[in-house]
One Martini backbone bead per residue (centre of mass of N, CA, C, O) as a GRO file, in nm:
protein
  262
    1UNK     BB    1  -0.301   2.613   0.357
    2UNK     BB    2  -0.179   2.487   0.671
    3UNK     BB    3  -0.316   2.485   1.008
    4UNK     BB    4  -0.236   2.485   1.331
    5UNK     BB    5  -0.484   2.513   1.603
    6UNK     BB    6  -0.447   2.246   1.790
    7UNK     BB    7  -0.368   2.084   2.115
    8UNK     BB    8  -0.435   1.763   2.241
    9UNK     BB    9  -0.428   1.611   2.572
   10UNK     BB   10  -0.448   1.273   2.684
   11UNK     BB   11  -0.364   1.171   2.963
   12UNK     BB   12  -0.022   1.086   3.069
   13UNK     BB   13   0.061   1.049   2.767
   14UNK     BB   14   0.176   1.145   2.457
   15UNK     BB   15   0.041   0.905   2.296
   16UNK     BB   16  -0.257   1.044   2.363
   17UNK     BB   17  -0.218   1.243   2.148
   18UNK     BB   18  -0.375   1.502   1.943
   19UNK     BB   19  -0.452   1.664   1.637
   20UNK     BB   20  -0.543   1.976   1.478
   21UNK     BB   21  -0.661   2.057   1.153
   22UNK     BB   22  -0.688   2.239   0.843
   23UNK     BB   23  -0.899   2.204   0.553
   24UNK     BB   24  -1.005   2.120   0.214
   25UNK     BB   25  -1.317   1.971   0.084
   26UNK     BB   26  -1.465   2.087  -0.170
   27UNK     BB   27  -1.474   2.378   0.008
   28UNK     BB   28  -1.476   2.243   0.282
   29UNK     BB   29  -1.422   2.290   0.602
   30UNK     BB   30  -1.176   2.073   0.759
   31UNK     BB   31  -1.115   1.854   1.008
   32UNK     BB   32  -0.794   1.726   1.122
   33UNK     BB   33  -0.705   1.423   1.247
   34UNK     BB   34  -0.448   1.267   1.442
   35UNK     BB   35  -0.380   0.967   1.482
   36UNK     BB   36  -0.208   0.719   1.668
   37UNK     BB   37  -0.085   0.598   1.381
   38UNK     BB   38   0.033   0.888   1.369
   39UNK     BB   39   0.168   1.211   1.270
   40UNK     BB   40   0.224   1.536   1.216
   41UNK     BB   41   0.413   1.495   0.973
   42UNK     BB   42   0.235   1.290   0.820
   43UNK     BB   43  -0.006   1.478   0.790
   44UNK     BB   44   0.132   1.690   0.619
   45UNK     BB   45   0.211   1.503   0.392
   46UNK     BB   46  -0.073   1.412   0.319
   47UNK     BB   47  -0.201   1.700   0.258
   48UNK     BB   48   0.041   1.762   0.034
   49UNK     BB   49  -0.037   1.546  -0.142
   50UNK     BB   50  -0.155   1.443  -0.440
   51UNK     BB   51  -0.372   1.233  -0.351
   52UNK     BB   52  -0.528   1.422  -0.161
   53UNK     BB   53  -0.582   1.665  -0.346
   54UNK     BB   54  -0.737   1.509  -0.562
   55UNK     BB   55  -0.960   1.404  -0.381
   56UNK     BB   56  -1.064   1.673  -0.257
   57UNK     BB   57  -1.142   1.795  -0.545
   58UNK     BB   58  -1.353   1.544  -0.623
   59UNK     BB   59  -1.559   1.598  -0.416
   60UNK     BB   60  -1.875   1.607  -0.348
   61UNK     BB   61  -2.034   1.862  -0.176
   62UNK     BB   62  -2.272   1.680  -0.054
   63UNK     BB   63  -2.094   1.549   0.175
   64UNK     BB   64  -1.978   1.745   0.380
   65UNK     BB   65  -1.687   1.741   0.492
   66UNK     BB   66  -1.573   1.770   0.842
   67UNK     BB   67  -1.401   1.495   0.901
   68UNK     BB   68  -1.049   1.386   0.929
   69UNK     BB   69  -0.872   1.084   0.984
   70UNK     BB   70  -0.534   1.011   1.021
   71UNK     BB   71  -0.413   0.679   1.055
   72UNK     BB   72  -0.220   0.634   0.789
   73UNK     BB   73   0.122   0.641   0.649
   74UNK     BB   74   0.273   0.558   0.338
   75UNK     BB   75   0.589   0.493   0.181
   76UNK     BB   76   0.821   0.565  -0.098
   77UNK     BB   77   1.059   0.604   0.096
   78UNK     BB   78   1.134   0.898   0.195
   79UNK     BB   79   0.974   1.110   0.391
   80UNK     BB   80   0.726   1.276   0.186
   81UNK     BB   81   0.486   1.407  -0.010
   82UNK     BB   82   0.606   1.257  -0.286
   83UNK     BB   83   0.611   0.956  -0.112
   84UNK     BB   84   0.324   0.903  -0.094
   85UNK     BB   85   0.115   0.600  -0.116
   86UNK     BB   86  -0.067   0.584   0.155
   87UNK     BB   87  -0.404   0.662   0.293
   88UNK     BB   88  -0.569   0.640   0.600
   89UNK     BB   89  -0.924   0.693   0.660
   90UNK     BB   90  -1.165   0.886   0.857
   91UNK     BB   91  -1.504   0.985   0.768
   92UNK     BB   92  -1.709   1.281   0.810
   93UNK     BB   93  -2.056   1.384   0.717
   94UNK     BB   94  -2.356   1.519   0.628
   95UNK     BB   95  -2.367   1.309   0.360
   96UNK     BB   96  -2.317   1.079   0.575
   97UNK     BB   97  -2.447   0.801   0.747
   98UNK     BB   98  -2.138   0.732   0.824
   99UNK     BB   99  -1.849   0.631   0.913
  100UNK     BB  100  -1.567   0.637   0.687
  101UNK     BB  101  -1.353   0.401   0.544
  102UNK     BB  102  -1.034   0.473   0.380
  103UNK     BB  103  -0.819   0.470   0.079
  104UNK     BB  104  -0.535   0.625  -0.060
  105UNK     BB  105  -0.364   0.590  -0.402
  106UNK     BB  106  -0.462   0.673  -0.681
  107UNK     BB  107  -0.307   0.635  -0.981
  108UNK     BB  108  -0.336   0.396  -1.256
  109UNK     BB  109  -0.175   0.177  -1.489
  110UNK     BB  110  -0.273  -0.015  -1.787
  111UNK     BB  111  -0.136  -0.280  -2.001
  112UNK     BB  112  -0.208  -0.392  -2.339
  113UNK     BB  113  -0.020  -0.606  -2.511
  114UNK     BB  114  -0.003  -0.634  -2.872
  115UNK     BB  115   0.135  -0.910  -3.044
  116UNK     BB  116   0.265  -0.933  -3.368
  117UNK     BB  117   0.285  -1.231  -3.561
  118UNK     BB  118   0.320  -1.507  -3.774
  119UNK     BB  119   0.141  -1.673  -3.533
  120UNK     BB  120  -0.001  -1.417  -3.420
  121UNK     BB  121  -0.166  -1.316  -3.126
  122UNK     BB  122  -0.027  -1.156  -2.835
  123UNK     BB  123   0.066  -1.156  -2.486
  124UNK     BB  124   0.188  -1.003  -2.171
  125UNK     BB  125   0.269  -1.122  -1.861
  126UNK     BB  126   0.283  -1.072  -1.506
  127UNK     BB  127   0.466  -1.235  -1.242
  128UNK     BB  128   0.376  -1.200  -0.890
  129UNK     BB  129   0.360  -1.127  -0.573
  130UNK     BB  130   0.024  -1.161  -0.395
  131UNK     BB  131  -0.069  -1.172  -0.081
  132UNK     BB  132  -0.376  -1.100  -0.073
  133UNK     BB  133  -0.437  -1.354  -0.272
  134UNK     BB  134  -0.211  -1.597  -0.206
  135UNK     BB  135  -0.015  -1.547  -0.453
  136UNK     BB  136   0.316  -1.588  -0.576
  137UNK     BB  137   0.214  -1.607  -0.906
  138UNK     BB  138   0.059  -1.349  -1.031
  139UNK     BB  139  -0.140  -1.296  -1.312
  140UNK     BB  140  -0.089  -1.001  -1.523
  141UNK     BB  141  -0.093  -0.701  -1.627
  142UNK     BB  142   0.069  -0.433  -1.671
  143UNK     BB  143   0.139  -0.216  -1.382
  144UNK     BB  144   0.104   0.120  -1.219
  145UNK     BB  145   0.192   0.387  -1.055
  146UNK     BB  146   0.213   0.730  -1.111
  147UNK     BB  147   0.351   0.923  -0.898
  148UNK     BB  148   0.250   1.212  -1.043
  149UNK     BB  149   0.235   1.132  -1.322
  150UNK     BB  150   0.164   1.104  -1.621
  151UNK     BB  151   0.007   0.835  -1.743
  152UNK     BB  152   0.187   0.794  -1.998
  153UNK     BB  153   0.455   0.807  -1.854
  154UNK     BB  154   0.401   0.569  -1.665
  155UNK     BB  155   0.359   0.361  -1.888
  156UNK     BB  156   0.641   0.374  -2.019
  157UNK     BB  157   0.790   0.292  -1.762
  158UNK     BB  158   0.654   0.014  -1.715
  159UNK     BB  159   0.731  -0.116  -1.986
  160UNK     BB  160   1.036  -0.106  -1.931
  161UNK     BB  161   1.048  -0.248  -1.649
  162UNK     BB  162   0.855  -0.512  -1.710
  163UNK     BB  163   0.924  -0.573  -2.038
  164UNK     BB  164   1.159  -0.416  -2.201
  165UNK     BB  165   0.982  -0.193  -2.358
  166UNK     BB  166   0.984   0.057  -2.602
  167UNK     BB  167   0.769   0.325  -2.592
  168UNK     BB  168   0.535   0.547  -2.739
  169UNK     BB  169   0.279   0.766  -2.762
  170UNK     BB  170   0.203   0.664  -3.059
  171UNK     BB  171   0.158   0.343  -2.959
  172UNK     BB  172  -0.073   0.435  -2.772
  173UNK     BB  173  -0.402   0.358  -2.627
  174UNK     BB  174  -0.681   0.516  -2.491
  175UNK     BB  175  -0.946   0.330  -2.406
  176UNK     BB  176  -1.119   0.515  -2.234
  177UNK     BB  177  -1.146   0.739  -2.449
  178UNK     BB  178  -1.250   0.573  -2.697
  179UNK     BB  179  -1.507   0.441  -2.562
  180UNK     BB  180  -1.641   0.699  -2.400
  181UNK     BB  181  -1.529   0.993  -2.557
  182UNK     BB  182  -1.362   1.021  -2.821
  183UNK     BB  183  -1.081   1.108  -2.686
  184UNK     BB  184  -0.907   1.249  -2.429
  185UNK     BB  185  -0.874   1.167  -2.117
  186UNK     BB  186  -1.025   0.948  -1.995
  187UNK     BB  187  -1.202   0.785  -1.775
  188UNK     BB  188  -1.148   0.642  -1.499
  189UNK     BB  189  -1.128   0.341  -1.310
  190UNK     BB  190  -1.281   0.190  -1.042
  191UNK     BB  191  -1.196  -0.075  -0.835
  192UNK     BB  192  -1.287   0.017  -0.506
  193UNK     BB  193  -1.526   0.243  -0.410
  194UNK     BB  194  -1.584   0.143  -0.103
  195UNK     BB  195  -1.250   0.211  -0.021
  196UNK     BB  196  -1.116   0.322  -0.287
  197UNK     BB  197  -0.967   0.571  -0.506
  198UNK     BB  198  -0.872   0.394  -0.711
  199UNK     BB  199  -0.757   0.463  -1.051
  200UNK     BB  200  -0.768   0.344  -1.392
  201UNK     BB  201  -0.574   0.342  -1.682
  202UNK     BB  202  -0.633   0.230  -2.018
  203UNK     BB  203  -0.405   0.049  -2.233
  204UNK     BB  204  -0.270   0.008  -2.559
  205UNK     BB  205  -0.023  -0.192  -2.760
  206UNK     BB  206   0.122  -0.217  -3.075
  207UNK     BB  207   0.329  -0.500  -3.161
  208UNK     BB  208   0.619  -0.597  -3.356
  209UNK     BB  209   0.729  -0.943  -3.398
  210UNK     BB  210   0.882  -1.217  -3.382
  211UNK     BB  211   0.838  -1.522  -3.252
  212UNK     BB  212   1.132  -1.562  -3.155
  213UNK     BB  213   1.142  -1.297  -2.993
  214UNK     BB  214   0.904  -1.350  -2.803
  215UNK     BB  215   0.995  -1.624  -2.661
  216UNK     BB  216   1.235  -1.482  -2.508
  217UNK     BB  217   1.038  -1.353  -2.285
  218UNK     BB  218   0.973  -1.615  -2.170
  219UNK     BB  219   1.073  -1.609  -1.828
  220UNK     BB  220   1.158  -1.335  -1.777
  221UNK     BB  221   1.336  -1.116  -1.566
  222UNK     BB  222   1.196  -0.837  -1.386
  223UNK     BB  223   1.207  -0.515  -1.259
  224UNK     BB  224   1.221  -0.305  -0.971
  225UNK     BB  225   1.450  -0.367  -0.728
  226UNK     BB  226   1.430  -0.100  -0.552
  227UNK     BB  227   1.102  -0.191  -0.508
  228UNK     BB  228   1.086  -0.519  -0.487
  229UNK     BB  229   1.070  -0.646  -0.762
  230UNK     BB  230   0.936  -0.978  -0.890
  231UNK     BB  231   0.947  -1.068  -1.230
  232UNK     BB  232   0.760  -1.278  -1.463
  233UNK     BB  233   0.723  -1.369  -1.782
  234UNK     BB  234   0.421  -1.427  -1.997
  235UNK     BB  235   0.329  -1.593  -2.288
  236UNK     BB  236   0.021  -1.538  -2.472
  237UNK     BB  237  -0.263  -1.563  -2.610
  238UNK     BB  238  -0.499  -1.331  -2.646
  239UNK     BB  239  -0.754  -1.531  -2.633
  240UNK     BB  240  -0.653  -1.634  -2.324
  241UNK     BB  241  -0.672  -1.410  -2.110
  242UNK     BB  242  -0.948  -1.467  -1.947
  243UNK     BB  243  -0.829  -1.765  -1.862
  244UNK     BB  244  -0.560  -1.650  -1.693
  245UNK     BB  245  -0.697  -1.424  -1.537
  246UNK     BB  246  -0.811  -1.258  -1.195
  247UNK     BB  247  -0.818  -0.956  -1.264
  248UNK     BB  248  -0.995  -0.672  -1.331
  249UNK     BB  249  -0.800  -0.502  -1.503
  250UNK     BB  250  -0.743  -0.710  -1.728
  251UNK     BB  251  -1.036  -0.764  -1.814
  252UNK     BB  252  -1.112  -0.473  -1.883
  253UNK     BB  253  -0.895  -0.427  -2.097
  254UNK     BB  254  -0.999  -0.645  -2.292
  255UNK     BB  255  -1.288  -0.538  -2.329
  256UNK     BB  256  -1.204  -0.259  -2.440
  257UNK     BB  257  -1.048  -0.364  -2.683
  258UNK     BB  258  -1.286  -0.508  -2.821
  259UNK     BB  259  -1.459  -0.252  -2.845
  260UNK     BB  260  -1.254  -0.085  -3.011
  261UNK     BB  261  -1.241  -0.313  -3.254
  262UNK     BB  262  -1.557  -0.332  -3.340
   0.00000   0.00000   0.00000
């Protein structure tokens, strides 16, 4: 339960007001400030969202998080707790040497499709605009946010949306689990732990099709248009993957696959 405990107003205009709330981060009672780039409703949505609750539960108690400022909340669709996509925070704590700025994004899934044909092994990349990289057609393995779903469910959804391929749970391998724990629900990998909580689960899927069927996918346009996706598929030989991609997720997925097959 979240309680509004105080309202402070500074200056002559309401835009200079900020709010205080209370929540818990790994058992520590934490004051939550609502920054000027956010609103009281957005703060409530952020604190009730899956990505904030998962992060708060995962924090090592030695950080002793005392204050969290919610600076910005971004949504996927109509504003509500289950549509929160990103949360930008400024955090202070007894176990932190200085005020820390970070962004919460939650869990991501990455798929390495391994396609077996009579001409050898191939994989399928997705090319799409990635403004932060400066590249209009950035090539990478299929990936997507979990949006509160079970990672395998999210993976099957992304495979259908981005590749147009129907996979089942029986056809995918959790490479994180196989390589590190030899079990299920392996540890996710953190992409940028100095700033992001984003953690990705890595899977592979073995698919069989004829070479003629496979080449029909090369250049195909896919993606969830309701979310603004504009994706073009590219078929390459599996052995060329590390020479074709420049994102860490794809390279890690390939390295884990090689370790799994070793």
